[in-house]
mmCIF file of C-alpha atoms in Angstrom:
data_model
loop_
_atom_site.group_PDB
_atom_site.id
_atom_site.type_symbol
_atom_site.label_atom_id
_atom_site.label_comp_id
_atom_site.label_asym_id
_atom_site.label_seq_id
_atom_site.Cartn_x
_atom_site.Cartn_y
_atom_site.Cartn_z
ATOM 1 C CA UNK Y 1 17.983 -16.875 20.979
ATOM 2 C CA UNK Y 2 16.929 -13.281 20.244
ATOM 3 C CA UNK Y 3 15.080 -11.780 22.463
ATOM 4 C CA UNK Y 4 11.589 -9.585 21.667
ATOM 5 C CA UNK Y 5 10.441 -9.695 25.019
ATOM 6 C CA UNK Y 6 7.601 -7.099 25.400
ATOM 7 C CA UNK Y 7 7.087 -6.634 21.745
ATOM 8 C CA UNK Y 8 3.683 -6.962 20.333
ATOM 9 C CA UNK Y 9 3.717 -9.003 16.204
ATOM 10 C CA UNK Y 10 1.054 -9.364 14.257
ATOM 11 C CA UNK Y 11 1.047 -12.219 11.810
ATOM 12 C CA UNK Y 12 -1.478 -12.357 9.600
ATOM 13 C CA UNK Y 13 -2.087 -15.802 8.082
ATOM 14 C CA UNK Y 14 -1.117 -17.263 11.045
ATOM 15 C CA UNK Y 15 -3.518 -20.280 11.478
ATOM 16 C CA UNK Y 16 -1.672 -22.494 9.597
ATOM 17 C CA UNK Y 17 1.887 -23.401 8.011
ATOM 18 C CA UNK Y 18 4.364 -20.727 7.530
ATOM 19 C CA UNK Y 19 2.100 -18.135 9.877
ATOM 20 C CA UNK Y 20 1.830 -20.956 12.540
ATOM 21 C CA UNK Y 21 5.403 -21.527 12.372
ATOM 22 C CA UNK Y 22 5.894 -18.078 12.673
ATOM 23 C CA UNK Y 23 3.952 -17.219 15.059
ATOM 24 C CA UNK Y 24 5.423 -19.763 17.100
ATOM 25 C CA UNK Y 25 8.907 -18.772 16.798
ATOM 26 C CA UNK Y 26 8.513 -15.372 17.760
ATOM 27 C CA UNK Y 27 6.535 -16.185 21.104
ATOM 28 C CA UNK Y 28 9.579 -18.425 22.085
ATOM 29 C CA UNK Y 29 11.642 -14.963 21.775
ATOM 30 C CA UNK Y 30 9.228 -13.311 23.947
ATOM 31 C CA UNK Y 31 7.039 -11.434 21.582
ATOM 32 C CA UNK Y 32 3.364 -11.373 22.441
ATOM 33 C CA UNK Y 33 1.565 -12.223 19.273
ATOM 34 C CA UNK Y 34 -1.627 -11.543 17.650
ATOM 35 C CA UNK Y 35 -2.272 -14.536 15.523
ATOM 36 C CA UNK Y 36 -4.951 -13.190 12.570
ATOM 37 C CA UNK Y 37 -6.859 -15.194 10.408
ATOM 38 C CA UNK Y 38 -9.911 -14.753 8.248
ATOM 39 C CA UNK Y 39 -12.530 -17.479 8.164
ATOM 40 C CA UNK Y 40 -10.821 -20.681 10.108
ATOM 41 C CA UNK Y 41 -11.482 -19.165 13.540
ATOM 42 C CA UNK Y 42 -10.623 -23.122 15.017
ATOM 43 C CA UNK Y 43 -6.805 -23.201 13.472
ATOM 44 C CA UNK Y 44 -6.005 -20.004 14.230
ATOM 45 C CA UNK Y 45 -7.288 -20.654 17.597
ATOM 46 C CA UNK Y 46 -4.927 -24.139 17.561
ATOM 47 C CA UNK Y 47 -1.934 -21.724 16.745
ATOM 48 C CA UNK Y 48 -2.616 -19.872 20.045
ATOM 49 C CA UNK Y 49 -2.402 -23.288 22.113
ATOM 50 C CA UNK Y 50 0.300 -24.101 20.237
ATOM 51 C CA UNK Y 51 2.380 -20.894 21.257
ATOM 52 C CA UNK Y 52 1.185 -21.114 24.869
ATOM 53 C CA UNK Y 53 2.020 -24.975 25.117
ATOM 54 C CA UNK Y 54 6.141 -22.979 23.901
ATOM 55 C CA UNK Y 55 5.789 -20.935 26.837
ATOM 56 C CA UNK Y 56 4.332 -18.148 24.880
ATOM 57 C CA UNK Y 57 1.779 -15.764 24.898
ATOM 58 C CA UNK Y 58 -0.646 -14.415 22.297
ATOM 59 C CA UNK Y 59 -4.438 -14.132 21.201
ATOM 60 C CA UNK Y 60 -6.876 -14.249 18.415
ATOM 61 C CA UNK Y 61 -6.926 -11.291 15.601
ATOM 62 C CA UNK Y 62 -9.975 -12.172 13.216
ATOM 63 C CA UNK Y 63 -9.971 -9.876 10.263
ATOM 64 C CA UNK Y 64 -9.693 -9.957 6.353
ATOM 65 C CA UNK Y 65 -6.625 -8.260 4.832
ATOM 66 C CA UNK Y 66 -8.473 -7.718 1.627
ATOM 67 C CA UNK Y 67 -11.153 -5.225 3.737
ATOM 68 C CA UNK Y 68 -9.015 -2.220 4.423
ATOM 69 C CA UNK Y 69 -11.961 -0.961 7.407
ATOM 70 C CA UNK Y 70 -11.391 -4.033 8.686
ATOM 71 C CA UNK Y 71 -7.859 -4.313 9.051
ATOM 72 C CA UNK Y 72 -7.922 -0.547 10.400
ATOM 73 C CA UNK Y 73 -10.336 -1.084 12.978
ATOM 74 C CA UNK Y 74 -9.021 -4.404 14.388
ATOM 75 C CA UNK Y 75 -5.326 -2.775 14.275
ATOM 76 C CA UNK Y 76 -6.691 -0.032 16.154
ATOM 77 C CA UNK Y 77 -8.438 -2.112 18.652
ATOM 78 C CA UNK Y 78 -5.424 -4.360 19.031
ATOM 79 C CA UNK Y 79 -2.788 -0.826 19.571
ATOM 80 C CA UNK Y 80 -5.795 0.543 22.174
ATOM 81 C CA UNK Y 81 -5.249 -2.799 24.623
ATOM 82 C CA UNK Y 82 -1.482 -3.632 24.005
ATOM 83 C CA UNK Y 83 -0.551 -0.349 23.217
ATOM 84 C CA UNK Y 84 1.283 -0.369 20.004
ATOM 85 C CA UNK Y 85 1.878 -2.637 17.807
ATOM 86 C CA UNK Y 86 6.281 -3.498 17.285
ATOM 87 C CA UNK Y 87 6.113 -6.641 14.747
ATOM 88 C CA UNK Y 88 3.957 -6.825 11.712
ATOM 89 C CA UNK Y 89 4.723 -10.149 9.565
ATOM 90 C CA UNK Y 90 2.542 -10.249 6.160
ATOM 91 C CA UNK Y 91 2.381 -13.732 5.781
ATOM 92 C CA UNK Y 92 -1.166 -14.051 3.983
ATOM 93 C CA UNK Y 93 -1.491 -14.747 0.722
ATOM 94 C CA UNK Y 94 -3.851 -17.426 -1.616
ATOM 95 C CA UNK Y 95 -2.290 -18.907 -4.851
ATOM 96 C CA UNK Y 96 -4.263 -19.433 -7.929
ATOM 97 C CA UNK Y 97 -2.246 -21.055 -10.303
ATOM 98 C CA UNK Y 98 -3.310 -20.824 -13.976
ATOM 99 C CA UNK Y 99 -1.538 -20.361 -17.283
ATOM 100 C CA UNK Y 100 -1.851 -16.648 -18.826
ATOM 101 C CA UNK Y 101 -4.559 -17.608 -21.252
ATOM 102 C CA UNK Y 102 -6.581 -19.047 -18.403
ATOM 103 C CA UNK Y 103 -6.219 -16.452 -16.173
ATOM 104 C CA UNK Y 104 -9.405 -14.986 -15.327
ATOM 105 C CA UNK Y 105 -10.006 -11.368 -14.188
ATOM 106 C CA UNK Y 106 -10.961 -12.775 -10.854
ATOM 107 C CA UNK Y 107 -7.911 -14.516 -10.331
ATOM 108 C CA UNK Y 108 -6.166 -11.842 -10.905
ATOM 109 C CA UNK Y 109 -8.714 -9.826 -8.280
ATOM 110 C CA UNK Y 110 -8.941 -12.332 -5.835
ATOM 111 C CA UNK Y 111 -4.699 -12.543 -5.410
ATOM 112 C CA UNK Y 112 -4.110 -9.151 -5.696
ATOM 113 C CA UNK Y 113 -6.482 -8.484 -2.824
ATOM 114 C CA UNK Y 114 -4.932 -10.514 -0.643
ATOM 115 C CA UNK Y 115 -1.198 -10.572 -1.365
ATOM 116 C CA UNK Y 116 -0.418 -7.165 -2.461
ATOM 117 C CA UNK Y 117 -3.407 -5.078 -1.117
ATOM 118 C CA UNK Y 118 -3.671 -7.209 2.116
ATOM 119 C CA UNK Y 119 0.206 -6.164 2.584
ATOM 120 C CA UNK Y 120 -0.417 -2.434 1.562
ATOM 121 C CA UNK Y 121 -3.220 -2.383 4.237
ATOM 122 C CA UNK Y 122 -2.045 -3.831 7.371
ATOM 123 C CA UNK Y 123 1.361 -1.968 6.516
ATOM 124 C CA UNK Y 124 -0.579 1.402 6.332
ATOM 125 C CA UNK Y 125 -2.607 0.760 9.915
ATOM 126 C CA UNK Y 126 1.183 -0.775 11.358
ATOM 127 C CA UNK Y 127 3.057 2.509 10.739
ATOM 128 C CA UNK Y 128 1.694 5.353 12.533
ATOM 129 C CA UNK Y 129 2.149 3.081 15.896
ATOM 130 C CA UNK Y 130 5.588 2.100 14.993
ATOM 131 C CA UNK Y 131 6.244 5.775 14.276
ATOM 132 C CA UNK Y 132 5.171 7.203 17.668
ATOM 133 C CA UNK Y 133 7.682 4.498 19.497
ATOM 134 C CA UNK Y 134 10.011 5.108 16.926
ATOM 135 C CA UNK Y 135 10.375 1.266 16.411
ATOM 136 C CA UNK Y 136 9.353 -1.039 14.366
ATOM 137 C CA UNK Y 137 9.519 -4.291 12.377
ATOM 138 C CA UNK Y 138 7.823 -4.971 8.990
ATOM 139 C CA UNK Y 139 8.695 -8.338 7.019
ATOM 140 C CA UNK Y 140 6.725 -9.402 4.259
ATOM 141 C CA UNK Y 141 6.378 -13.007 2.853
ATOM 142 C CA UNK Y 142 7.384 -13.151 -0.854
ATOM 143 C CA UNK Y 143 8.227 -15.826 -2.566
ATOM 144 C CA UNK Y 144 11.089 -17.658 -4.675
ATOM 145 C CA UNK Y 145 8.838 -17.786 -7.736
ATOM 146 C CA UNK Y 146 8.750 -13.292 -7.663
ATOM 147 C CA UNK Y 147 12.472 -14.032 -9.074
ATOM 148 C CA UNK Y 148 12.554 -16.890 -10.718
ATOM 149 C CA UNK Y 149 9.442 -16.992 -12.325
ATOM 150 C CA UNK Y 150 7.054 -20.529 -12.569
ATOM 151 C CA UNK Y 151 5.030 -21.116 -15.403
ATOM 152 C CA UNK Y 152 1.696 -21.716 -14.498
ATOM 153 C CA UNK Y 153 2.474 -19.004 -11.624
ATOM 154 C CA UNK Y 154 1.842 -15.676 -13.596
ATOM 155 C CA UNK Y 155 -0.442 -14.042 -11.128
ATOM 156 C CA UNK Y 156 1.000 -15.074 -7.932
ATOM 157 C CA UNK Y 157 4.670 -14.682 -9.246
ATOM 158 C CA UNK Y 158 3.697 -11.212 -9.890
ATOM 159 C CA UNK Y 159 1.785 -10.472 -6.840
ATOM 160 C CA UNK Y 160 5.231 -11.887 -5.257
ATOM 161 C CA UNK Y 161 7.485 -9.731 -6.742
ATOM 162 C CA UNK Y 162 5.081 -6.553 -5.931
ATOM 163 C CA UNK Y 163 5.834 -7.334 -2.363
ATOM 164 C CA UNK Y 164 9.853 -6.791 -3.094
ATOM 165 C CA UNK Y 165 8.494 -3.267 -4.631
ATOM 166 C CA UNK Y 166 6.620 -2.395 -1.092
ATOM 167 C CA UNK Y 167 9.221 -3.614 0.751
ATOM 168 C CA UNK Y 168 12.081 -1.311 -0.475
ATOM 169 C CA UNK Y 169 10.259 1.606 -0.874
ATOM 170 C CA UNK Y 170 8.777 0.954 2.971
ATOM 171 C CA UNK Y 171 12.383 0.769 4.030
ATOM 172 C CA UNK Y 172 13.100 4.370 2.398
ATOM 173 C CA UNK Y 173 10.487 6.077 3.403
ATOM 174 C CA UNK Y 174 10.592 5.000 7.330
ATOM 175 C CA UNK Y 175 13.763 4.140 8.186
ATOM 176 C CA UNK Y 176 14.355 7.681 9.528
ATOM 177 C CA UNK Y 177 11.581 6.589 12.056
ATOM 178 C CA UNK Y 178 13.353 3.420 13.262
ATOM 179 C CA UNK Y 179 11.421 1.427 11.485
ATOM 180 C CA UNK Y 180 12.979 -1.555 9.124
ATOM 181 C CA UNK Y 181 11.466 -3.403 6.781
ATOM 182 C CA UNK Y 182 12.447 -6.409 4.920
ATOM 183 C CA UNK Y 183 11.482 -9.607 2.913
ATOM 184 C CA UNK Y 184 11.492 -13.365 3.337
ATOM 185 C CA UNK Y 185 11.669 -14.993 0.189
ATOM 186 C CA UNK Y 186 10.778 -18.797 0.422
ATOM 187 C CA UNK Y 187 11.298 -21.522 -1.965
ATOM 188 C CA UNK Y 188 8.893 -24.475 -1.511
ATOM 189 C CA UNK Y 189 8.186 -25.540 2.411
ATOM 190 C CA UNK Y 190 5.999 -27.978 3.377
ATOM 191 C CA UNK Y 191 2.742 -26.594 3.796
ATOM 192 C CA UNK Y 192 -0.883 -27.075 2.993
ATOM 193 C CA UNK Y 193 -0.332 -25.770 -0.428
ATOM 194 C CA UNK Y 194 2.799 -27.666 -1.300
ATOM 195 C CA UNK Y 195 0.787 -30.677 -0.072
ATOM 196 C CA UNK Y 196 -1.193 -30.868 -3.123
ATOM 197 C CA UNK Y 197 1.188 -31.245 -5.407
ATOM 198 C CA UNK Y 198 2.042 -34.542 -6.931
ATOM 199 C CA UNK Y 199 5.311 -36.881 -6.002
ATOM 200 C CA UNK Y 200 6.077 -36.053 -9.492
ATOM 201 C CA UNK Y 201 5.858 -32.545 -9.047
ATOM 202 C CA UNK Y 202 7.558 -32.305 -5.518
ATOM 203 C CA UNK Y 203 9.850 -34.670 -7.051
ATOM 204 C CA UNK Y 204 10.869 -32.306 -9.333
ATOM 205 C CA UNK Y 205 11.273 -29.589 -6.880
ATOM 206 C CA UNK Y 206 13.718 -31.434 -5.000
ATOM 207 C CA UNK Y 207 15.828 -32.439 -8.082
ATOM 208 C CA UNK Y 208 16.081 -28.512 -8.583
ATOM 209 C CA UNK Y 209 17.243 -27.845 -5.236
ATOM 210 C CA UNK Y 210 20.834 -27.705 -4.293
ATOM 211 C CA UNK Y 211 20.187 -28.956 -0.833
ATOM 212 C CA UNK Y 212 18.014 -31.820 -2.071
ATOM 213 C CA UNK Y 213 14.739 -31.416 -0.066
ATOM 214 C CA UNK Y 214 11.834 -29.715 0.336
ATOM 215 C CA UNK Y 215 12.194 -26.617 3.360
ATOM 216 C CA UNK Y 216 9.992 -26.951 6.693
ATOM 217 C CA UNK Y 217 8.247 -23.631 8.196
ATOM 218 C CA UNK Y 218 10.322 -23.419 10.913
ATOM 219 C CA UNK Y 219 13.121 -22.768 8.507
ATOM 220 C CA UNK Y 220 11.224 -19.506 6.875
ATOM 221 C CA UNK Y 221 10.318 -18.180 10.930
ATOM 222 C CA UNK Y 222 14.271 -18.579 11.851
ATOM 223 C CA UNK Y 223 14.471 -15.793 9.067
ATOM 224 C CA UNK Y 224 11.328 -13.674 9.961
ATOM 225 C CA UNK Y 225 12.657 -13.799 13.827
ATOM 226 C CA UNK Y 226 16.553 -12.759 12.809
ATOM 227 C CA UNK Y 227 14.580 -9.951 11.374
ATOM 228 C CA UNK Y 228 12.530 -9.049 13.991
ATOM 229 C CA UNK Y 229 15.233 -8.903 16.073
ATOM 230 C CA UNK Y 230 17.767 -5.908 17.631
ATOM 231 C CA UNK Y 231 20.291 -7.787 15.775
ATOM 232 C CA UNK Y 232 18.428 -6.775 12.639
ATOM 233 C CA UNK Y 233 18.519 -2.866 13.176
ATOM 234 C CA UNK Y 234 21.003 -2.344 10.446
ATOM 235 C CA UNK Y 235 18.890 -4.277 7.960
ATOM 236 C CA UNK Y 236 16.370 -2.922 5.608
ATOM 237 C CA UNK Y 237 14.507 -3.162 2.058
ATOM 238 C CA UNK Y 238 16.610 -6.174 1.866
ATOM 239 C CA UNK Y 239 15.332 -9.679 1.017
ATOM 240 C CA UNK Y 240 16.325 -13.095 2.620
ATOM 241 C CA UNK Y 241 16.045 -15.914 0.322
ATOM 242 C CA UNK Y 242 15.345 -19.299 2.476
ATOM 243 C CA UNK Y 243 15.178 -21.755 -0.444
ATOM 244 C CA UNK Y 244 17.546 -24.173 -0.530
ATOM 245 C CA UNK Y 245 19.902 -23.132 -2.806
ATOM 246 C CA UNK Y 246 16.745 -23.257 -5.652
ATOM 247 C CA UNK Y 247 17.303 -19.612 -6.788
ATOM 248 C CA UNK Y 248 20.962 -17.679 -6.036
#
């Protein structure tokens, strides 16, 4: 297993699927982790008994990722009593899925906000920490559909792909600093989101997937730990595509 022992990760998103999962995973390598979340104080709070019950540690880290005063002051908070900050994994994001002509200007708002703003944000408060230890770890959560495309997807395909924009130009402009950053791309995992769709619909996925099913979170935080990782130092502005085959 790799090992993050004394690193501190932020995972925002983390009170549920992929974030959980996530969050998770890197507490079993040893990485004390600051499970964020915005309004569902109770699951993010089930995440943290969920990485103690794996022999981890970790705590609570309520903010939005859409405020940017927010995100700076609880980043700054969280740096001041752990004293830096190692791991940042930008897992939140919302999907509003509409086709162009009934896309709204709030849609478009509302994603941007969280997925590509949110990102920008807790990136910005991340860095400066990272800097002074000259190490650090920044993986964003993208998404199959920023390559491939989905109709019915245009704003969150495109808030997607931004993320692949951050991400490389992140990895330029810090890697002098010791700091990599990279992307987890993945196809469709069982989650709340992917819940709602109909057996048709999943059905459908699978039939488009080379390995014939439907990924689980765990799958996705194998990738974001590997990245994490020592092992990962001569990896960055890259992106790791954990979809099954769905998009090569």
């Amino acid at each position: 297993m790799f090992d993050l022992t004394g690193k501190i990760a932020v995972v925002t998103g983390g009170s549920r699927g992929i974030g959980r999962a996530t969050s998770i995973s890197l507490a079993r390598a040893g990485a004390y982790v600051l499970v964020n979340y915005r309004s569902n104080e109770e699951a993010a709070a089930e995440t943290v008994r969920l990485v103690e019950e794996a022999g981890g540690q970790g705590e609570l880290l309520g903010f939005d990722v859409a405020d940017p005063e927010s995100v700076e002051r609880a980043i700054k908070e969280a740096v001041g009593r752990h004293g830096g900050i190692d791991i940042l994994v930008n897992n939140a994001g919302i999907s509003i899925d509409q086709l162009l002509l009934r896309v709204s200007a709030k849609d478009l708002e509302t994603t941007w906000a969280t997925n590509v703003n949110g990102a920008v944000y807790c990136a910005k408060a991340c860095i400066r920490p990272m800097m002074k230890k000259r190490w650090g770890r920044i993986i964003n959560l993208s998404s199959v559909v920023a390559e491939s495309g989905n109709p019915g997807q245009v704003v969150y395909s495109a808030s997607k792909a931004a993320l692949l924009g951050l991400t490389r130009t992140l990895a330029r402009e810090y890697a002098t600093r010791g700091i990599t950053v990279n992307a987890v791309a993945p196809g469709f995992i069982e989650t709340d989101m992917t819940a709602e769709l109909p057996d048709a619909a999943k059905q459908g996925i699978v039939d488009q997937t080379p390995l014939g099913r439907i990924g689980r979170p765990e799958e996705v935080a194998a990738a974001v730990v590997f990245l994490a990782s020592e092992e990962a130092s001569y990896i960055t502005g890259q992106v790791v595509r954990v979809n099954g085959g769905m998009h090569v």
